[in-house]
Amino acid sequence: MKRTNNNISITDTTNGRIDISNLPFDSIASRILGEGYTLSLAFVSPEESQKFNKEYRQKDTPTDVLSFPLEEDSGEIVICPEVANERKDDFDRDLKFFLLYLFIHGCFHLAGYDHGNEMEEKEKEVREEFDV
């Protein structure tokens, strides 16, 4: 399945095993990255996630979210719903909200933030704004 909203393209290679309808990915991306940012969001299998994680981070394990800046005003976020589903309880979220939680995290990486207090505070603001 592929869906395009404004400047965000969403691809789900998990064969529709997750319901991402009505999730405000485009609004969140615009809030964090700006209206002119072009973003690709892909939902992938654990095998695909592991392949990307190994190639780009030298970690031979699947992960929940990866962010790839492509240019100054474009990037890609890859989310593995199966890994997210395994981790969601650690964050006291249901799967749909945890996917948004991960998406917010990925957007802030694309915006140039590294892990730390500043990024956490900014993420918290957006989570509260979007009730995530």
Phi, psi and omega in degrees: 000139176226135181224140179236129176234124177043251183254022180234131177249128183243126178239131178243105179266010181269014179060039174070021181287352177235149178259107181253009180296147177065015175269135189277052181302316183295319179293319179294315179299316179297320181297318185272317189258344181098160184295328185274001183280134177258123187232138172249129178241125181236133172259123190232167177283164175302325180295317178294318179300316180297320179299312179296316182297321179290317183292318188259339182236001180057035176240117187271059179207149176291153179226166185282321182214142174225144178238137181230104173290133180256311175219183182300327184240027177206153180191180181224142173240133179242125180238135176255105182300327180294317177292319178301319180298325178290332186260347189302324182292331177297336182250008178054049181230153168277171189299314182301316181289328178290326175298319176294321177303313179293321180298315177302315180300313179297320178298319180293328174296318179295332178281359175101007181272145173252162178306138179156182185300317182298314179296316180300318179296316179296318178298317180300317178302313182290319178300318179293319179300321183258010177057049181253000000 
